[in-house]
Amino acid sequence: MNAVLKKALSNADVDYAEIHLEEREVTEVFYRGKELESIGTRKEYGGNVRAYHKGGWGFVSFNQLANLDDYVKSACNHAKLTSSGESKLNFTPKVKDSISLKLKNDPRNVPLEEKEILARNYNSIIMSSPLIQSTSVVYRDTYSNRTFVNTLGSDIKEEQLYCGILLGALAKDGTNVQSASHSVSKTTGYDTVVGLEKEAERITKEACDLLKAEKVNAGVYTVVADPHLAGVFCHEAFGHLSEADHAYGNPQLMEVMKLGKRFGRDELSIIDDGSFPGQQGSYKYDDEGTPSQKTYLIKDGILSGRLHSVETAGKLNEPVTGNARAITYRFKPIVRMSCTCIEPRDKTFEEMISEIDNGIYAKESLGGMTQLEMFTFSAAKAYLIKNGKIGPMVRDVMLSGNIFKTLQDIDAIGNDMKVFGSLGGCGKDGQGPLPVSMGSPHIRIKNVVIGGK
């Protein structure tokens, strides 16, 4: 097969060209309430040709190899038509490698019936409470086998498999409707989704408890964010600003995100690391054949790096970081995060709480919005902190502010880092959900604006 691909590339009369092939197999079981909404396995096969010539790109995706020479010719013609006269790509040396899966418990060897029973059992646990009106239980495993060759001589095969589950509970009392959920997805195999009965019980109780919780009073608080919420904040509010394709065409953002600028205390360091083992955002090579790596975005409080494709690295004359990713062969790779985390320090969770007279302990995330440096996030659940102790649960806790001021206001970073991946993922430019992970220890933030009653 590789000989066929390389022969087709030999006809590329442009500065650079590459071919991707991909096999995908997705198995999913979906329960909503008492109903089994869907179950089955779907398979896909296809590829794409991407060509570059003097600043212009051409891209053609396909589902059959029969006309590969024509696809290469079309991609090259498109690149020439959009060329601007200057080539600026920053490649790493060519790579020849083959990465095979080595899983202790491969989901492809587990019968579909067993996966359905697993999802049904979790669903039954959640449905056991009379206050639960509906559920959402989704099991999914996704296998891909990718082949990549380019005109520089790289030749890479990489197998990947993500396996995860979402457990969701919706509780209702009159017009009061509350929800809780747990989701996990990793590259470590079927064991990821087994033995989560306690998590199903936990989210059921939390959804019911939220029905009785008081709405939080609006105000400005000191907030302790748990590792999940802090990780989402790190990814959504700061990580996307570090994607270089946002920056290089935006002089205002380039000035704001100037390398060497102080963004926080000396204790604050934020990384993106696609080589993090076993996580949802882990991979050995990105979709341009660049090895994944650990990149410091903020190191010791100073803005230290950006995430790059070969094109953005060339345009900004910075090192390529292995962050060019596409959700499938149907899409062009663009700059994306992998595993984005706040690094741990030495503060304990108990010390953080004990030093607060009036604050909020916010846990997990229901999602949020960002608009350049402004953000808004909703905590999935929260508790008041009074005189150094955690108090009653409160609900409808919405955090908002300016990302750069908020980074400056992080005054304590914990020693209990956790990394999370879920069945959801990251969305950008119509490509989503892309598998990513995010993580952090507990962090404490001063002067957070909380919306409420």
Coordinates of C-alpha atoms in Angstrom, one line a residue:
M1 CA 0.0 0.0 0.0
N2 CA 2.7 2.5 1.0
A3 CA 4.4 1.9 -2.4
V4 CA 1.1 3.0 -4.1
L5 CA 0.9 6.2 -2.0
K6 CA 4.6 7.1 -2.5
K7 CA 4.3 6.5 -6.3
A8 CA 1.3 8.9 -6.4
L9 CA 3.2 11.5 -4.4
S10 CA 6.1 11.3 -6.8
N11 CA 3.9 13.1 -9.3
A12 CA 3.3 16.0 -7.0
D13 CA 4.8 19.1 -8.7
V14 CA 4.5 21.4 -5.7
D15 CA 6.7 22.5 -2.7
Y16 CA 5.2 19.8 -0.4
A17 CA 2.4 17.2 -0.4
E18 CA 1.1 14.5 1.9
I19 CA -1.4 11.6 1.9
H20 CA -3.5 10.3 4.8
L21 CA -5.4 7.0 4.9
E22 CA -7.6 6.1 7.8
E23 CA -9.8 3.1 8.9
R24 CA -12.3 3.9 11.6
E25 CA -14.6 1.7 13.6
V26 CA -17.0 3.2 16.1
T27 CA -19.2 1.1 18.5
E28 CA -21.9 2.9 20.5
V29 CA -24.7 2.0 23.0
F30 CA -27.1 4.9 24.0
Y31 CA -29.7 4.7 26.7
R32 CA -32.1 7.7 27.3
G33 CA -34.5 7.1 30.2
K34 CA -35.8 3.6 30.0
E35 CA -35.3 3.4 26.2
L36 CA -32.4 1.9 24.3
E37 CA -32.1 4.7 21.7
S38 CA -29.3 3.2 19.6
I39 CA -26.8 0.4 19.5
G40 CA -24.4 -0.7 16.8
T41 CA -21.0 -0.5 15.0
R42 CA -20.2 1.6 12.0
K43 CA -17.0 1.4 9.9
E44 CA -15.4 4.1 7.6
Y45 CA -12.5 4.1 5.2
G46 CA -11.0 7.0 3.4
G47 CA -8.2 9.4 3.0
N48 CA -7.0 12.8 1.8
V49 CA -4.3 14.5 -0.2
R50 CA -3.0 17.9 1.0
A51 CA -0.6 19.9 -1.1
Y52 CA 1.3 23.2 -0.5
H53 CA 2.8 25.5 -3.0
K54 CA 4.3 29.0 -2.4
G55 CA 1.9 29.9 0.4
G56 CA -1.3 28.2 -1.0
W57 CA -2.9 24.9 0.2
G58 CA -4.9 22.4 -1.8
F59 CA -7.0 19.6 -0.1
V60 CA -9.0 16.7 -1.5
S61 CA -10.6 13.9 0.5
F62 CA -11.8 10.6 -0.9
N63 CA -13.3 7.2 0.0
Q64 CA -11.7 5.1 -2.8
L65 CA -8.0 4.8 -3.8
A66 CA -8.8 4.0 -7.5
N67 CA -8.3 7.6 -8.7
L68 CA -5.5 8.5 -6.3
D69 CA -3.3 10.0 -9.0
D70 CA -6.2 12.4 -10.0
Y71 CA -6.6 13.4 -6.3
V72 CA -2.9 14.3 -6.0
K73 CA -3.1 16.3 -9.3
S74 CA -6.3 18.1 -8.1
A75 CA -4.8 19.0 -4.7
C76 CA -1.6 20.3 -6.4
N77 CA -3.6 22.4 -8.8
H78 CA -5.7 23.9 -6.0
A79 CA -2.5 24.8 -4.1
K80 CA -1.0 26.5 -7.1
L81 CA -4.3 28.5 -7.7
T82 CA -4.1 29.8 -4.1
S83 CA -0.4 30.4 -3.9
S84 CA 0.8 33.8 -2.8
G85 CA 4.5 33.6 -3.8
E86 CA 6.2 32.7 -0.6
S87 CA 6.7 29.3 1.2
K88 CA 7.0 29.3 5.0
L89 CA 6.7 25.9 6.6
N90 CA 8.7 24.7 9.6
F91 CA 9.1 20.9 9.4
T92 CA 10.8 18.5 11.8
P93 CA 13.0 15.8 10.3
K94 CA 11.3 12.9 8.4
V95 CA 10.0 10.0 10.5
K96 CA 9.5 6.3 9.7
D97 CA 7.6 4.6 12.5
S98 CA 4.8 2.1 13.2
I99 CA 2.8 2.2 16.4
S100 CA 0.6 -0.8 17.2
L101 CA -2.0 -1.1 20.0
K102 CA -1.0 -3.1 23.1
L103 CA -4.1 -3.2 25.3
K104 CA -4.7 -5.5 28.3
N105 CA -8.4 -5.5 27.6
D106 CA -9.2 -4.4 24.0
P107 CA -12.8 -3.3 23.6
R108 CA -12.9 -4.9 20.1
N109 CA -12.7 -8.3 21.8
V110 CA -15.7 -7.5 24.0
P111 CA -19.1 -8.6 22.6
L112 CA -21.6 -5.9 21.8
E113 CA -24.1 -7.7 24.1
E114 CA -21.8 -7.2 27.0
K115 CA -21.4 -3.5 26.3
E116 CA -25.2 -3.2 26.2
I117 CA -25.5 -4.9 29.6
L118 CA -22.9 -2.7 31.1
A119 CA -24.7 0.5 29.9
R120 CA -28.1 -0.9 31.0
N121 CA -26.9 -1.7 34.5
Y122 CA -25.6 1.9 35.0
N123 CA -28.8 3.2 33.6
S124 CA -30.8 1.1 36.0
I125 CA -28.9 2.4 39.0
I126 CA -29.6 6.0 38.0
M127 CA -33.3 5.3 37.2
S128 CA -33.7 3.7 40.7
S129 CA -34.4 7.1 42.3
P130 CA -38.1 8.3 42.1
L131 CA -36.8 11.9 41.6
I132 CA -34.9 11.0 38.4
Q133 CA -37.0 11.9 35.3
S134 CA -34.5 10.9 32.6
T135 CA -31.0 9.6 32.0
S136 CA -28.3 9.7 29.3
V137 CA -26.0 6.8 29.3
V138 CA -23.6 6.5 26.4
Y139 CA -20.9 3.9 25.9
R140 CA -18.5 4.4 22.9
D141 CA -15.2 3.0 21.7
T142 CA -13.5 4.4 18.6
Y143 CA -10.6 2.6 16.8
S144 CA -8.6 4.2 14.1
N145 CA -5.6 3.0 12.0
R146 CA -3.9 5.9 10.3
T147 CA -1.3 5.9 7.5
F148 CA 0.7 9.1 6.7
V149 CA 3.3 9.6 4.0
N150 CA 4.7 12.9 2.6
T151 CA 7.1 14.2 0.0
L152 CA 9.8 14.7 2.7
G153 CA 10.1 10.9 3.2
S154 CA 8.0 10.5 6.3
D155 CA 6.1 7.1 6.6
I156 CA 4.0 6.6 9.7
K157 CA 1.4 4.1 10.8
E158 CA -0.4 4.7 14.1
E159 CA -3.2 2.8 15.7
Q160 CA -5.4 4.6 18.3
L161 CA -8.4 3.5 20.4
Y162 CA -10.5 5.6 22.7
C163 CA -13.0 3.9 25.1
G164 CA -15.3 5.9 27.4
I165 CA -18.7 6.3 28.9
L166 CA -21.1 9.1 29.9
L167 CA -23.5 8.8 32.9
G168 CA -26.1 11.5 33.1
A169 CA -29.0 12.0 35.6
L170 CA -31.8 14.5 35.3
A171 CA -33.9 15.1 38.5
K172 CA -37.1 17.1 38.7
D173 CA -39.3 18.4 41.5
G174 CA -42.1 20.5 40.2
T175 CA -40.5 23.2 38.0
N176 CA -37.1 22.7 39.6
V177 CA -34.9 20.6 37.2
Q178 CA -31.3 19.7 38.1
S179 CA -28.7 17.5 36.5
A180 CA -25.4 15.7 37.3
S181 CA -23.1 13.7 35.1
H182 CA -19.8 11.8 35.0
S183 CA -17.8 11.0 31.9
V184 CA -14.5 9.3 31.4
S185 CA -12.6 8.3 28.2
K186 CA -9.0 7.1 27.8
T187 CA -6.8 5.1 25.5
T188 CA -6.2 2.4 28.1
G189 CA -9.0 0.0 27.0
Y190 CA -12.2 -1.5 28.2
D191 CA -11.2 -1.4 31.9
T192 CA -11.8 2.4 31.7
V193 CA -15.6 1.9 31.7
V194 CA -15.9 -1.1 34.1
G195 CA -16.7 -0.8 37.8
L196 CA -18.4 2.7 37.8
E197 CA -21.4 1.7 39.9
K198 CA -20.4 4.1 42.6
E199 CA -20.2 7.0 40.1
A200 CA -23.7 6.2 38.9
E201 CA -24.9 6.3 42.5
R202 CA -23.0 9.5 43.1
I203 CA -24.4 11.5 40.3
T204 CA -27.9 10.2 41.1
K205 CA -27.6 11.6 44.6
E206 CA -26.0 14.8 43.5
A207 CA -28.8 15.6 41.0
C208 CA -31.4 14.9 43.8
D209 CA -29.4 17.0 46.3
L210 CA -29.3 19.9 43.9
L211 CA -33.1 20.1 44.0
K212 CA -32.9 21.0 47.7
A213 CA -29.9 23.4 47.3
E214 CA -30.4 27.2 47.7
K215 CA -29.4 29.5 44.8
V216 CA -26.1 31.2 45.5
N217 CA -26.1 34.9 46.3
A218 CA -24.4 37.0 43.6
G219 CA -21.2 38.7 44.6
V220 CA -17.4 38.7 44.5
Y221 CA -15.9 35.6 46.2
T222 CA -12.6 33.8 46.8
V223 CA -13.2 30.5 44.9
V224 CA -11.5 27.2 45.2
A225 CA -11.9 25.3 41.9
D226 CA -11.6 21.5 41.9
P227 CA -9.2 19.9 39.4
H228 CA -12.0 19.3 36.8
L229 CA -13.3 22.9 36.8
A230 CA -9.8 24.3 36.9
G231 CA -8.9 22.0 33.9
V232 CA -11.8 23.2 31.9
F233 CA -11.0 26.8 32.7
C234 CA -7.4 26.2 31.6
H235 CA -8.5 24.6 28.3
E236 CA -11.4 26.9 27.3
A237 CA -10.3 30.3 28.6
F238 CA -6.5 30.2 28.1
G239 CA -5.7 27.2 25.9
H240 CA -7.6 28.4 22.8
L241 CA -5.8 31.8 23.0
S242 CA -2.5 29.8 22.8
E243 CA -3.4 28.2 19.4
A244 CA -1.2 30.1 17.0
D245 CA -3.6 30.1 14.1
H246 CA -5.8 32.5 16.2
A247 CA -2.8 34.8 16.8
Y248 CA -0.8 35.2 13.6
G249 CA -3.5 37.0 11.7
N250 CA -4.6 39.1 14.6
P251 CA -2.1 41.9 15.5
Q252 CA -4.1 42.9 18.6
L253 CA -4.0 39.3 20.0
M254 CA -0.3 39.0 19.1
E255 CA 0.4 42.0 21.3
V256 CA -1.7 40.7 24.1
M257 CA -0.1 37.2 23.8
K258 CA 3.5 38.5 23.5
L259 CA 6.0 35.8 24.6
G260 CA 7.9 36.9 27.7
K261 CA 4.9 38.7 29.2
R262 CA 4.0 38.0 32.9
F263 CA 0.7 36.2 33.2
G264 CA 0.7 35.1 36.8
R265 CA 2.6 34.3 39.9
D266 CA 5.9 32.4 39.8
E267 CA 4.0 29.3 40.9
L268 CA 1.8 29.2 37.8
S269 CA 2.8 26.9 34.9
I270 CA 0.5 25.7 32.2
I271 CA 1.5 22.9 29.7
D272 CA 0.1 21.1 26.7
D273 CA 1.4 17.6 26.4
G274 CA 0.2 15.1 23.7
S275 CA 2.8 12.6 25.0
F276 CA 0.9 12.2 28.3
P277 CA 0.4 8.4 28.5
G278 CA -3.1 6.9 28.3
Q279 CA -5.1 10.1 28.1
Q280 CA -7.9 11.1 25.7
G281 CA -5.6 13.7 24.1
S282 CA -2.6 11.4 23.8
Y283 CA -1.0 10.5 20.4
K284 CA 2.6 9.9 19.2
Y285 CA 2.4 11.9 15.9
D286 CA 0.0 14.7 14.9
D287 CA -1.6 14.8 11.4
E288 CA 1.5 16.4 9.9
G289 CA 3.8 13.7 11.1
T290 CA 5.3 15.8 13.9
P291 CA 6.0 14.1 17.2
S292 CA 3.8 15.1 20.1
Q293 CA 5.6 16.9 22.9
K294 CA 5.3 18.8 26.2
T295 CA 5.0 22.5 25.5
Y296 CA 5.1 25.1 28.2
L297 CA 2.5 27.8 27.5
I298 CA 3.1 29.6 30.8
K299 CA 6.3 28.7 32.8
D300 CA 6.8 30.2 36.3
G301 CA 4.2 32.9 35.5
I302 CA 5.7 34.0 32.1
L303 CA 4.1 33.4 28.7
S304 CA 6.5 30.9 27.2
G305 CA 5.1 29.3 24.1
R306 CA 2.3 28.7 21.6
L307 CA 0.8 25.7 19.9
H308 CA 1.8 25.2 16.3
S309 CA 1.3 23.5 13.0
V310 CA 4.1 23.5 10.5
E311 CA 2.5 26.5 8.8
T312 CA 2.0 28.7 11.9
A313 CA 5.4 27.8 13.2
G314 CA 6.9 28.9 9.9
K315 CA 5.0 32.2 9.8
L316 CA 5.9 33.1 13.4
N317 CA 9.4 31.7 13.2
E318 CA 8.8 29.5 16.3
P319 CA 9.4 25.8 16.9
V320 CA 6.7 23.4 15.6
T321 CA 4.9 21.7 18.5
G322 CA 3.0 18.7 17.1
N323 CA -0.5 20.2 17.5
A324 CA -1.9 19.9 13.9
R325 CA -4.9 17.7 14.3
A326 CA -8.1 16.7 12.3
I327 CA -11.1 14.8 13.7
T328 CA -11.1 12.5 10.7
Y329 CA -9.7 12.1 7.2
R330 CA -12.5 14.3 5.9
F331 CA -10.9 17.4 7.4
K332 CA -7.7 19.4 7.1
P333 CA -5.5 19.4 10.2
I334 CA -5.7 22.7 12.2
V335 CA -4.0 23.8 15.4
R336 CA -5.5 22.0 18.4
M337 CA -4.7 21.3 22.0
S338 CA -4.0 17.8 23.3
C339 CA -3.6 17.4 27.1
T340 CA -3.7 20.9 28.6
C341 CA -2.9 21.1 32.4
I342 CA -1.9 23.5 35.2
E343 CA 1.1 22.0 36.9
P344 CA 0.8 21.1 40.6
R345 CA 2.6 22.9 43.5
D346 CA 2.7 22.2 47.2
K347 CA -0.5 23.6 48.8
T348 CA -2.9 21.1 50.3
F349 CA -6.7 21.4 49.7
E350 CA -7.2 21.6 53.4
E351 CA -4.8 24.6 53.7
M352 CA -6.6 26.4 50.9
I353 CA -10.0 26.0 52.5
S354 CA -8.9 26.9 56.0
E355 CA -7.6 30.3 54.9
I356 CA -11.0 31.5 53.5
D357 CA -13.5 33.4 55.6
N358 CA -16.2 33.7 52.9
G359 CA -15.9 31.8 49.7
I360 CA -17.1 29.1 47.3
Y361 CA -15.9 25.6 46.5
A362 CA -16.9 25.1 42.9
K363 CA -16.7 21.6 41.4
E364 CA -16.9 20.3 37.8
S365 CA -18.3 22.2 34.9
L366 CA -21.6 22.4 33.0
G367 CA -19.7 24.3 30.2
G368 CA -19.3 28.0 29.4
M369 CA -18.5 30.6 26.9
T370 CA -15.3 32.6 26.0
Q371 CA -15.0 35.8 23.9
L372 CA -11.3 36.6 23.5
E373 CA -10.2 37.4 27.1
M374 CA -13.6 37.3 28.7
F375 CA -15.1 34.0 30.0
T376 CA -18.3 32.7 31.7
F377 CA -18.4 29.1 33.2
S378 CA -21.1 27.3 35.2
A379 CA -20.0 25.0 38.0
A380 CA -21.9 21.7 38.1
K381 CA -22.1 21.9 41.8
A382 CA -20.8 24.2 44.6
Y383 CA -20.6 24.6 48.3
L384 CA -20.3 27.7 50.5
I385 CA -17.1 28.2 52.5
K386 CA -17.5 29.9 55.9
N387 CA -14.7 30.5 58.4
G388 CA -12.4 28.0 56.9
K389 CA -14.9 25.2 56.6
I390 CA -17.0 23.8 53.7
G391 CA -20.7 24.5 54.3
P392 CA -24.0 23.7 52.5
M393 CA -24.4 23.0 48.8
V394 CA -25.6 25.9 46.6
R395 CA -26.6 25.9 42.9
D396 CA -26.7 28.1 39.8
V397 CA -23.1 29.2 40.4
M398 CA -21.8 31.0 37.3
L399 CA -18.2 32.3 37.3
S400 CA -17.2 35.2 35.0
G401 CA -14.3 37.5 34.4
N402 CA -11.2 38.4 32.4
I403 CA -8.8 35.5 31.8
F404 CA -5.7 37.6 32.2
K405 CA -6.8 39.2 35.5
T406 CA -8.0 35.8 36.7
L407 CA -4.6 34.1 36.0
Q408 CA -3.0 36.9 38.1
D409 CA -5.5 36.3 40.9
I410 CA -4.6 32.6 41.3
D411 CA -3.0 32.8 44.7
A412 CA -2.7 29.0 45.6
I413 CA -2.0 25.9 43.5
G414 CA -2.6 22.4 45.0
N415 CA -0.5 19.3 45.1
D416 CA -3.4 17.0 44.0
M417 CA -3.3 17.1 40.2
K418 CA -5.8 15.0 38.2
V419 CA -6.2 14.7 34.4
F420 CA -9.6 14.2 32.8
G421 CA -10.9 13.1 29.4
S422 CA -14.5 12.6 28.5
L423 CA -16.8 11.3 25.7
G424 CA -17.2 14.9 24.7
G425 CA -14.3 16.8 23.3
C426 CA -13.1 20.1 21.8
G427 CA -14.8 21.9 19.0
K428 CA -13.2 24.4 16.6
D429 CA -13.9 25.6 13.1
G430 CA -16.6 22.9 12.5
Q431 CA -14.3 20.1 13.7
G432 CA -15.6 18.4 16.8
P433 CA -15.6 16.6 19.1
L434 CA -11.8 16.2 19.0
P435 CA -10.4 13.9 21.8
V436 CA -8.6 16.1 24.3
S437 CA -7.7 16.0 28.0
M438 CA -7.4 18.7 30.6
G439 CA -6.2 18.7 34.1
S440 CA -5.1 20.6 37.2
P441 CA -4.8 20.4 40.9
H442 CA -7.2 22.4 43.1
I443 CA -6.6 26.1 42.6
R444 CA -7.7 29.1 44.6
I445 CA -8.7 32.3 42.9
K446 CA -9.4 35.7 44.5
N447 CA -12.0 38.2 43.4
V448 CA -14.2 36.0 41.2
V449 CA -17.5 37.5 40.1
I450 CA -20.3 35.0 40.8
G451 CA -23.7 35.4 39.3
G452 CA -26.7 34.3 41.3
K453 CA -29.9 35.6 43.0

